[in-house]
One Martini backbone bead per residue (centre of mass of N, CA, C, O) as a GRO file, in nm:
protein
  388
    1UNK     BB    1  25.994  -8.182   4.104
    2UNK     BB    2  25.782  -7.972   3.931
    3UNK     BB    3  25.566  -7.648   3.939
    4UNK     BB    4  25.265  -7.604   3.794
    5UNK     BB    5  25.076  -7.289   3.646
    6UNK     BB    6  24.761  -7.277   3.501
    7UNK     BB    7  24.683  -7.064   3.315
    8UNK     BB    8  24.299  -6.977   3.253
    9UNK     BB    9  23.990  -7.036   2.999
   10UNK     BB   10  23.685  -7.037   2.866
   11UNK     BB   11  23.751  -7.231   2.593
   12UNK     BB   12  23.701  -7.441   2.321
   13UNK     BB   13  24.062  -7.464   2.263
   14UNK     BB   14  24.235  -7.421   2.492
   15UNK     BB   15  24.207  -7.688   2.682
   16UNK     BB   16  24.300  -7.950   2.560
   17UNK     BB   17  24.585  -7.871   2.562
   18UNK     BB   18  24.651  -7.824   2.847
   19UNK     BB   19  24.561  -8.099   2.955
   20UNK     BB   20  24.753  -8.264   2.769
   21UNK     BB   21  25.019  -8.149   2.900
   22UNK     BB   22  24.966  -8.221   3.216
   23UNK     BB   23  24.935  -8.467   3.202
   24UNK     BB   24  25.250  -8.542   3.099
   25UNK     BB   25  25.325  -8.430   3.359
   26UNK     BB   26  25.221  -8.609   3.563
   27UNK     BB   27  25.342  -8.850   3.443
   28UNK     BB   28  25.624  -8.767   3.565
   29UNK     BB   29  25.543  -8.618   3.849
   30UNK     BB   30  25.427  -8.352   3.857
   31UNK     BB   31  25.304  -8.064   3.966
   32UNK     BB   32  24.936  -7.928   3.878
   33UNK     BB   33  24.749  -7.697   3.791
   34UNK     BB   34  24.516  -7.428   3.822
   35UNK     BB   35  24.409  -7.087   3.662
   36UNK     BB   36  24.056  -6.933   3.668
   37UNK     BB   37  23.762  -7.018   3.619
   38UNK     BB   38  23.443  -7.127   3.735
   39UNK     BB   39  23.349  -7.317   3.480
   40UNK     BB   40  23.575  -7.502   3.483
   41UNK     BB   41  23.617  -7.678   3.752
   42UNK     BB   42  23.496  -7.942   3.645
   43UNK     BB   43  23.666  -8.032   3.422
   44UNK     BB   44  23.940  -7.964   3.594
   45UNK     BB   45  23.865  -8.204   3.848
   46UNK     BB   46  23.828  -8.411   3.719
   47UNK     BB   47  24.105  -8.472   3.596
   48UNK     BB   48  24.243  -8.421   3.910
   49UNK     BB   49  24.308  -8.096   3.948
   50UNK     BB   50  24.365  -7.814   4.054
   51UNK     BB   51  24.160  -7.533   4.125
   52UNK     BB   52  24.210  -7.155   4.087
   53UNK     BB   53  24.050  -6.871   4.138
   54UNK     BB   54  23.985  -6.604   3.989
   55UNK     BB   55  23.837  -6.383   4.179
   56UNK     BB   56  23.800  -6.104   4.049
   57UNK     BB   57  23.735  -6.184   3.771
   58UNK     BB   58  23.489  -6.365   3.842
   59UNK     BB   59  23.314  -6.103   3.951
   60UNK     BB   60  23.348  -5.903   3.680
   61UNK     BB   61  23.256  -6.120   3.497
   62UNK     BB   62  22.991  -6.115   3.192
   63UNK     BB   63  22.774  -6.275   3.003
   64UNK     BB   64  22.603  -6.107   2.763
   65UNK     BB   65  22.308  -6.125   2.624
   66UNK     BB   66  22.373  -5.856   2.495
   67UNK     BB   67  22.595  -5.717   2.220
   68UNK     BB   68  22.932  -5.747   2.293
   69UNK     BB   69  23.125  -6.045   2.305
   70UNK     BB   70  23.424  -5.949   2.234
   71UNK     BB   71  23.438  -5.678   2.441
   72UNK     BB   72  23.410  -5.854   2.691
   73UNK     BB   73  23.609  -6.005   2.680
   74UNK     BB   74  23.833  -5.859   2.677
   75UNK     BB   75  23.787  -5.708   2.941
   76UNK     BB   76  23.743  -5.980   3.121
   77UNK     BB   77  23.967  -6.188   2.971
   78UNK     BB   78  24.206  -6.059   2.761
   79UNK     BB   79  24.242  -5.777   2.912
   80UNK     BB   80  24.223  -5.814   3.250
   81UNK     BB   81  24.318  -5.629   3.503
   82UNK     BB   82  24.203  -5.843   3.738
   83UNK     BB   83  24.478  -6.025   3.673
   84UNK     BB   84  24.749  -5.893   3.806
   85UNK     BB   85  24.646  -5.959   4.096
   86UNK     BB   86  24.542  -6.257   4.031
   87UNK     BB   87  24.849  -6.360   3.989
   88UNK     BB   88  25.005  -6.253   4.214
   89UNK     BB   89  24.875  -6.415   4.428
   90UNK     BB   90  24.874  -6.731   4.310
   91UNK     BB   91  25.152  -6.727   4.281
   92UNK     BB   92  25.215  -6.703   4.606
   93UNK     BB   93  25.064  -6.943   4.670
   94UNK     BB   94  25.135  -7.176   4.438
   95UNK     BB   95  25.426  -7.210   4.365
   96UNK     BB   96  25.587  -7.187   4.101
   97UNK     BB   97  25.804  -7.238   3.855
   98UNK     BB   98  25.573  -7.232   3.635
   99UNK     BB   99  25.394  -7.054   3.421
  100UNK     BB  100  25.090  -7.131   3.198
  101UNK     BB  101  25.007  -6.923   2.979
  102UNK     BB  102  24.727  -6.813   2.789
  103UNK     BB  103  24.777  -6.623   2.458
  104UNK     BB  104  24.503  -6.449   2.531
  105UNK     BB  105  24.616  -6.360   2.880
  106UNK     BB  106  24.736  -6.038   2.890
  107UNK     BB  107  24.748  -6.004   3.221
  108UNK     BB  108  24.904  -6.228   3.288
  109UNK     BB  109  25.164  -6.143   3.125
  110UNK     BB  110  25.164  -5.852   3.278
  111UNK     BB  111  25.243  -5.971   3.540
  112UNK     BB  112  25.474  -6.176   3.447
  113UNK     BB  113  25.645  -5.846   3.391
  114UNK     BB  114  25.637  -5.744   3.613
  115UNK     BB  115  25.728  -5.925   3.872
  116UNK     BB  116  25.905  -6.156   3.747
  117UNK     BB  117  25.763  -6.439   3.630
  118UNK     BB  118  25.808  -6.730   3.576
  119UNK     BB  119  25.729  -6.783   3.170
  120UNK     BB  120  25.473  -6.933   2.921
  121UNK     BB  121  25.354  -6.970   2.625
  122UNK     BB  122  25.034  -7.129   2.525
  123UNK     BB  123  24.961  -7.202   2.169
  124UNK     BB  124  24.626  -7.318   2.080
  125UNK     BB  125  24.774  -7.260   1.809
  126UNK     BB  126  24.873  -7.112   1.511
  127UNK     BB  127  24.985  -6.767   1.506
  128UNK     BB  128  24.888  -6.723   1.227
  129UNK     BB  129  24.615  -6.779   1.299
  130UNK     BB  130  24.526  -6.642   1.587
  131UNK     BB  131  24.714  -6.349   1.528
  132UNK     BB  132  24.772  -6.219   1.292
  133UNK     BB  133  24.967  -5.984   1.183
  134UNK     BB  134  24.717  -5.701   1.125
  135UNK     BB  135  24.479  -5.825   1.194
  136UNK     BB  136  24.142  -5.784   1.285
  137UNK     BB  137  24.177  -5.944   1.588
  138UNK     BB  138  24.423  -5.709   1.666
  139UNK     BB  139  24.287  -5.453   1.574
  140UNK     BB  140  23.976  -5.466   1.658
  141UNK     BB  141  24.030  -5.621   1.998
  142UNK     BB  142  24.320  -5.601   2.129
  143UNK     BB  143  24.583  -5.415   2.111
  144UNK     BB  144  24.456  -5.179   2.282
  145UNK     BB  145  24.368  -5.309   2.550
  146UNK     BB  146  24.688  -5.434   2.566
  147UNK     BB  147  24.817  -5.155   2.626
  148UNK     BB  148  24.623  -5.037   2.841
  149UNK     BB  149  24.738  -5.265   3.050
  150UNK     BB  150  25.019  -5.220   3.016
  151UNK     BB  151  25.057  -4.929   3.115
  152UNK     BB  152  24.928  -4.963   3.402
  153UNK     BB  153  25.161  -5.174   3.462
  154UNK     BB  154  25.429  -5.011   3.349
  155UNK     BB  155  25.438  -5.091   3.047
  156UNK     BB  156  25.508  -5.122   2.713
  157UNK     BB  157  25.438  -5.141   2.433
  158UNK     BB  158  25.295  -5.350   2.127
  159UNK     BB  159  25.304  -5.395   1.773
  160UNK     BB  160  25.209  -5.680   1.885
  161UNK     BB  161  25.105  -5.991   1.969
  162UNK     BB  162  25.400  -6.145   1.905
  163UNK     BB  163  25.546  -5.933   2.097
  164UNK     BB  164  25.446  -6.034   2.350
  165UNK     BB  165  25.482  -6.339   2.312
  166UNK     BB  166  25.797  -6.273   2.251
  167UNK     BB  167  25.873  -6.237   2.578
  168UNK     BB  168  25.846  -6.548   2.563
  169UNK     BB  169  25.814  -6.862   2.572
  170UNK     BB  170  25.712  -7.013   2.298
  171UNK     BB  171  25.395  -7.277   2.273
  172UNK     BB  172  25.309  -7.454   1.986
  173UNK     BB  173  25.001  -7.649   1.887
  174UNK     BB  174  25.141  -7.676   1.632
  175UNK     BB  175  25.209  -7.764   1.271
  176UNK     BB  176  25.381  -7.546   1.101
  177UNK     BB  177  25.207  -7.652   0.817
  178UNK     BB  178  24.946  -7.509   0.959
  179UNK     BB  179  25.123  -7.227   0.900
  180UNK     BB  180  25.156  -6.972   0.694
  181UNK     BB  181  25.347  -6.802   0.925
  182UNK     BB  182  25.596  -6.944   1.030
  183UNK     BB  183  25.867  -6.831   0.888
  184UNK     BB  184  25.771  -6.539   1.036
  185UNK     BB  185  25.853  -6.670   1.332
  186UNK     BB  186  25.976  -6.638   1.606
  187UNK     BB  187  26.235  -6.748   1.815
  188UNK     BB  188  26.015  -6.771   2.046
  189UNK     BB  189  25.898  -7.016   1.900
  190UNK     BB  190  25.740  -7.332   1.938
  191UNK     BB  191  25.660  -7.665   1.745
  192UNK     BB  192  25.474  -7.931   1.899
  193UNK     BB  193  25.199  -7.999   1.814
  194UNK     BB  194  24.920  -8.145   1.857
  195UNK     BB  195  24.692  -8.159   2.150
  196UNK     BB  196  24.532  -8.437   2.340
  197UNK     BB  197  24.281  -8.504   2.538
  198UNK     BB  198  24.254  -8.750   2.795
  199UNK     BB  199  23.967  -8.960   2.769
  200UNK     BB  200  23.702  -9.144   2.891
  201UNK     BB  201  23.488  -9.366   2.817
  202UNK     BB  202  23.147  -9.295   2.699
  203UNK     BB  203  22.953  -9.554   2.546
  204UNK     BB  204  22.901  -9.493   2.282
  205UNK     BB  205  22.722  -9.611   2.036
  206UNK     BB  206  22.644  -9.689   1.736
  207UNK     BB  207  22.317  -9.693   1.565
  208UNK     BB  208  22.406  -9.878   1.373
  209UNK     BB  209  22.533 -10.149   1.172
  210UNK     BB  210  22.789 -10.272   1.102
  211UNK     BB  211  22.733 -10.343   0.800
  212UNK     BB  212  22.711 -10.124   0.718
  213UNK     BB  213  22.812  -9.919   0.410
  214UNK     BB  214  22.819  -9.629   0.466
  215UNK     BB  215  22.999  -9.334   0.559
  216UNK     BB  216  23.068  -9.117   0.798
  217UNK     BB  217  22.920  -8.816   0.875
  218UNK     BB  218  23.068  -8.581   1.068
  219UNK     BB  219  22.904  -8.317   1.279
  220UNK     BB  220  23.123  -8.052   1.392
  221UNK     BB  221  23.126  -7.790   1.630
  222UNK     BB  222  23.113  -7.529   1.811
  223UNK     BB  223  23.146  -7.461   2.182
  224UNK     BB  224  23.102  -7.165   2.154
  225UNK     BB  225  22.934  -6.855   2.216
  226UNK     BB  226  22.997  -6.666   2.002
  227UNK     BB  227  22.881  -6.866   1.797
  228UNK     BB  228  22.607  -6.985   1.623
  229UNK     BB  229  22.550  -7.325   1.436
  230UNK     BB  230  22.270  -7.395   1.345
  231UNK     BB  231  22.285  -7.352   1.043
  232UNK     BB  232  22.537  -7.520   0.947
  233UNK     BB  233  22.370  -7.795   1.056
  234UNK     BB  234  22.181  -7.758   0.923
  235UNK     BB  235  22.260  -7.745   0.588
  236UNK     BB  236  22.418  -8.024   0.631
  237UNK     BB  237  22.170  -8.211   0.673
  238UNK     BB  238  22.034  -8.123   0.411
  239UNK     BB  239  22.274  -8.226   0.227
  240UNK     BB  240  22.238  -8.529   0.364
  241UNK     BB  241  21.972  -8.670   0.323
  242UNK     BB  242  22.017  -8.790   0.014
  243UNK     BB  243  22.278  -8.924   0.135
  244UNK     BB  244  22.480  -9.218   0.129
  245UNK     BB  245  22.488  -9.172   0.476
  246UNK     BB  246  22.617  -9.113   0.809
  247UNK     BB  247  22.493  -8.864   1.001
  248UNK     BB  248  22.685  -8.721   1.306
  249UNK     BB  249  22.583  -8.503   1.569
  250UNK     BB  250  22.800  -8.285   1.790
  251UNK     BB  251  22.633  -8.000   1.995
  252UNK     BB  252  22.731  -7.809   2.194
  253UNK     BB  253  22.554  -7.534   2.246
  254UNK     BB  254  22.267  -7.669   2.100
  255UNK     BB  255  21.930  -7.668   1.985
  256UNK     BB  256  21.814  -7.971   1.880
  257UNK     BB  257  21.522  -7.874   1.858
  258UNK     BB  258  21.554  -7.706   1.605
  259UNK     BB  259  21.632  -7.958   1.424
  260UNK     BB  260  21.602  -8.120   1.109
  261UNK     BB  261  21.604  -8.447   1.130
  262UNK     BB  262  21.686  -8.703   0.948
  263UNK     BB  263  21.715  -9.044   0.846
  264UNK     BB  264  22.048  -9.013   0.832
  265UNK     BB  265  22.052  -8.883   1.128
  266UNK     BB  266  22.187  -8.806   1.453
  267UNK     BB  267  22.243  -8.741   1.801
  268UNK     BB  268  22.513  -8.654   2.031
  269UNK     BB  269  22.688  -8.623   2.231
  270UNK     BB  270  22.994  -8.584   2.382
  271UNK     BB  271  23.247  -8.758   2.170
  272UNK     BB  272  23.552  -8.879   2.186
  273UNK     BB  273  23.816  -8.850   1.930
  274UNK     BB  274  23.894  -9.156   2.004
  275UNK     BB  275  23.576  -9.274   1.928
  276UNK     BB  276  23.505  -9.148   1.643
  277UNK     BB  277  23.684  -9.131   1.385
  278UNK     BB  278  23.763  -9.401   1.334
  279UNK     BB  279  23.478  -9.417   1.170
  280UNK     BB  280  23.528  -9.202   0.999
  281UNK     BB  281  23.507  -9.032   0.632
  282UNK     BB  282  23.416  -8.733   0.726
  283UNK     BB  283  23.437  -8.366   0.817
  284UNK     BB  284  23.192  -8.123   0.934
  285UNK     BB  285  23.321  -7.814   1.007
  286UNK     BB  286  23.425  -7.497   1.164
  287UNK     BB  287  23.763  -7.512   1.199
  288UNK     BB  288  23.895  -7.576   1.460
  289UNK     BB  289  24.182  -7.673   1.543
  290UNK     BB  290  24.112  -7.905   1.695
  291UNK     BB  291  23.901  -8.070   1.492
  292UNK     BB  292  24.105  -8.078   1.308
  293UNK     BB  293  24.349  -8.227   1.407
  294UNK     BB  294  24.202  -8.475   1.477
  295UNK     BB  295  24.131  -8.546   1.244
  296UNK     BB  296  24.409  -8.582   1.086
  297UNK     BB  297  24.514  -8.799   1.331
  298UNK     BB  298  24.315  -8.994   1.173
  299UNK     BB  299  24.294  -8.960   0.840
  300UNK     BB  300  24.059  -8.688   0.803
  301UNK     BB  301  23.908  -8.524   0.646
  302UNK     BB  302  23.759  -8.201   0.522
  303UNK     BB  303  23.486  -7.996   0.576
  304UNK     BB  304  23.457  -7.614   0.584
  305UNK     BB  305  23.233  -7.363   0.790
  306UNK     BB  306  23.359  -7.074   0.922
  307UNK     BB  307  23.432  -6.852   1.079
  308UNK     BB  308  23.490  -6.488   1.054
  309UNK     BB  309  23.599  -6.430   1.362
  310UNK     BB  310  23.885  -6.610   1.313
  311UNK     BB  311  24.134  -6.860   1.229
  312UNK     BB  312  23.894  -7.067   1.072
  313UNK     BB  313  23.957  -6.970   0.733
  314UNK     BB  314  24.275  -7.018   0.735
  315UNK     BB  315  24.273  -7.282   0.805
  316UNK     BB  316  24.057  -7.389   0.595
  317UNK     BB  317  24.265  -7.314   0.351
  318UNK     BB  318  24.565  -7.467   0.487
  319UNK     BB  319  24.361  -7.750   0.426
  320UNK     BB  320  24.362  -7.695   0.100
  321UNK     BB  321  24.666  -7.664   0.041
  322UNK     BB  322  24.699  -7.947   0.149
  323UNK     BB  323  24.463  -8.151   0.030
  324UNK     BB  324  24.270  -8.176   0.341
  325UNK     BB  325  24.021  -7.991   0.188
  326UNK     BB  326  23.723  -7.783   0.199
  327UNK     BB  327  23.673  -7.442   0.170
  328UNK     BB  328  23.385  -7.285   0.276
  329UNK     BB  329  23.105  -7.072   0.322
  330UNK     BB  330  22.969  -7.040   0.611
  331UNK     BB  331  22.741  -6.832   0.573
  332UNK     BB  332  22.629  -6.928   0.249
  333UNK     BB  333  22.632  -7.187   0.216
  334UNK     BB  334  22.447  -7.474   0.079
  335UNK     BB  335  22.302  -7.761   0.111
  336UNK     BB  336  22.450  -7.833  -0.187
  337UNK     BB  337  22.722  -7.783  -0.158
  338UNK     BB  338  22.773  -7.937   0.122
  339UNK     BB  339  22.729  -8.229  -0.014
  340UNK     BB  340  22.893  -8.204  -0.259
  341UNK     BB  341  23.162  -8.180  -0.080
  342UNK     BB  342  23.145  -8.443   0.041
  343UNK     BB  343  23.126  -8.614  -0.209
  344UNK     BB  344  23.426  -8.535  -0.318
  345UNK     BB  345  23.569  -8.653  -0.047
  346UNK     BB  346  23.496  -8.940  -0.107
  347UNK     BB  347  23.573  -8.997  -0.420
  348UNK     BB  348  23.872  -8.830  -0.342
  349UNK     BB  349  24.146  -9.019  -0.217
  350UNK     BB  350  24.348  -8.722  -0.212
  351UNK     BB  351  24.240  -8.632   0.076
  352UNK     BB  352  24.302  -8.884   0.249
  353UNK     BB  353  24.601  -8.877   0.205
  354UNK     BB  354  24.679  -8.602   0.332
  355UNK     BB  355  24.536  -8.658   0.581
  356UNK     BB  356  24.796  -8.888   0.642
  357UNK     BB  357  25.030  -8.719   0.621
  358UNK     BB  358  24.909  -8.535   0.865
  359UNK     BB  359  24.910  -8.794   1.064
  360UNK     BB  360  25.250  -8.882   1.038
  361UNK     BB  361  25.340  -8.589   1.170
  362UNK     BB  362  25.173  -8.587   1.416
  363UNK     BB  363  25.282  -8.806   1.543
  364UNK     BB  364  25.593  -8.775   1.542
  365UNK     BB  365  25.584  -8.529   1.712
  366UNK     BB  366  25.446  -8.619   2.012
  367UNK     BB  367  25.376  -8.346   2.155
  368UNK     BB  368  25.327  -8.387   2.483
  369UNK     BB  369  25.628  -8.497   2.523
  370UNK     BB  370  25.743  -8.216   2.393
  371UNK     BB  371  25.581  -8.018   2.581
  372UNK     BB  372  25.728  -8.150   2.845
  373UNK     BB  373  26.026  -8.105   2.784
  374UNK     BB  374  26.025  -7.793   2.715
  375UNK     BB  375  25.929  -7.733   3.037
  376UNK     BB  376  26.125  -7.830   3.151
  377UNK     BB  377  26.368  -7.699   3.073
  378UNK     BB  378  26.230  -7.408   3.187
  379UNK     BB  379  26.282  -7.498   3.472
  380UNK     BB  380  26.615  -7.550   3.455
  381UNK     BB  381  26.622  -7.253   3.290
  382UNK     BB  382  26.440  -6.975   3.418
  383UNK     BB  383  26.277  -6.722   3.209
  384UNK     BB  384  26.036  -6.444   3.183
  385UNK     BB  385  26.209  -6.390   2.942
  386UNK     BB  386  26.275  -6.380   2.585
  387UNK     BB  387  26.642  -6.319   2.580
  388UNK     BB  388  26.745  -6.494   2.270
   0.00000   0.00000   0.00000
């Protein structure tokens, strides 16, 4: 048996691989914990998991009502000076064999570059969308405050975020065909395919009857704070008000009652994807890895309506050059085009078939069981930096 401890933030798309592959760890035998936010607790002991609080960070972090909450992230979360002291804490209480570090939580690899703790990144997404080298989301958000905090730490800058995560084993939840930049990953890059957190039935069930024959649209946007989905699931419901379908909405972090609700749309709390999907005929979302992920696992084609500052427009171009769906602009789409869009992906059989194809390489992956022998490895010989 061997000890794992899962560093982790509150974030919308990296909790469900996290969660994922711990269980597949524990189903081995083996002992995992947590240490992260104190917001994630209630999350992460449901799932019966030990959970550790970062204390500083926890302390010193707030989300502002106002302002900049990249800047506020930066500083409290992903590159947040208070990890450095808070990471050597809780391994020294919970002896990990192995820390498994969130890709975002550069304080956190800071750390274990620093003390040389055994240590690999998990990147919850594919690392071409999520940092792709020169973007702007490394270029204005990361870079800087990660080598200032590297500095502190008395470790040498970075001149790229895949170099820094590319200093430990990196373990990618994401199917190489999904990453525009695969070809150009470090070898210290592993693509274990998309890993989702298995969870207990929810009770909910279609309000329609059996026998309809429309079919239904998913419509799943973000539960992260970082952007309001407001406006692209209004626009969404509206555009789907007079087409023959069945809208259902899954919202958390929106007030729906700020929603003009049609007749023929629904609005759901919470329903794991592997509850929903099976009925779904079509997904309209903002094209997070999760639910494109979970959406194609299912051979579920997508409309996407992207954020702007996130990996989300780059997945959604990278599944729509794979023919499993159609990548529109979130922020000014109207409307008429995303019912257009989704009905014609519903009469074009070939988003569906694409979107099958890659359910079976998803299947085949086997993520879950994927990342859980390549961390045994890694425990088997463990090594703080990936220096082959």
């Amino acid at each position: 048996m061997a000890r794992y401890l899962f560093v982790t933030w509150d974030g919308s798309g990296n909790q469900t691989p996290e969660l994922g592959v711990a269980q597949a760890l524990r189903t081995r035998g083996h002992d995992v914990a947590f240490a992260g936010y104190e917001s994630q607790r209630a999350r992460i002991a449901a799932q019966g998991f030990r959970f550790a609080a970062l204390e500083r960070a926890n302390a010193t972090f707030h989300i502002p009502a106002k302002g900049d909450m990249m800047a506020a992230m930066a500083a409290g979360v992903w590159a947040a000076p208070a990890h450095l002291d808070d990471v050597r804490d809780t391994a020294a209480r919970e002896s990990p064999d192995l820390l498994v570090i969130d890709c975002l939580l550069f304080g956190a690899l800071a750390a274990a570059e620093r003390y040389s703790l055994p240590a690999v990144v998990l990147v919850h997404s594919a690392p071409g969308l999520q940092v792709p080298p020169g973007g702007p989301f490394e270029r204005f958000v990361l870079l800087e405050p990660v080598n200032a905090l590297r500095s502190a730490a008395g470790l040498p800058p970075v001149a790229s975020i895949w170099e820094n995560w590319a200093r430990f084993p990196t373990l990618c939840a994401s199917l190489s065909a999904l990453d525009p930049l695969a070809a150009s990953a470090p070898p210290a890059f592993t693509y274990a395919g998309p890993i989702q957190e298995q969870l207990p039935p929810s009770g909910w069930y279609a309000p329609w009857s059996g026998d309809d024959p429309r079919p239904v649209v998913l419509v799943s946007f973000s539960a992260a704070l970082v952007w309001d989905q407001t406006s692209r699931i209004q626009r969404t419901l509206t555009g789907l008000a007079e087409r023959p379908v069945h809208a259902l909405v899954t919202a958390s972090n929106v007030d729906t009652t700020q929603l003009t609700i049609p007749a023929n749309a629904c609005v759901a709390p919470f329903i794991p994807h592997a509850e929903v999907f099976p009925l779904t005929a079509v997904t309209v979302t903002h094209g997070g890895h999760g639910t494109i992920t979970a959406a194609l696992a299912h051979g579920v084609p997508v409309v996407c309506l992207p954020n702007t500052t996130s990996d989300q427009p780059a997945l959604a171009a990278q599944v729509a050059t794979l023919g499993a769906g159609i990548a529109l602009d979130g922020d000014t789409a109207s409307p008429e085009v995303i019912g257009e869009a989704v009905m014609q992906v519903l009469a074009d059989r070939s988003f569906a078939t694409a979107a099958r194809r890659l359910a079976a390489a998803i299947a085949a992956a086997n993520a879950p069981e994927t990342a859980a022998t390549w961390l045994e490895a890694r425990v088997a010989a463990p090594k703080p930096l990936a220096d082959d």
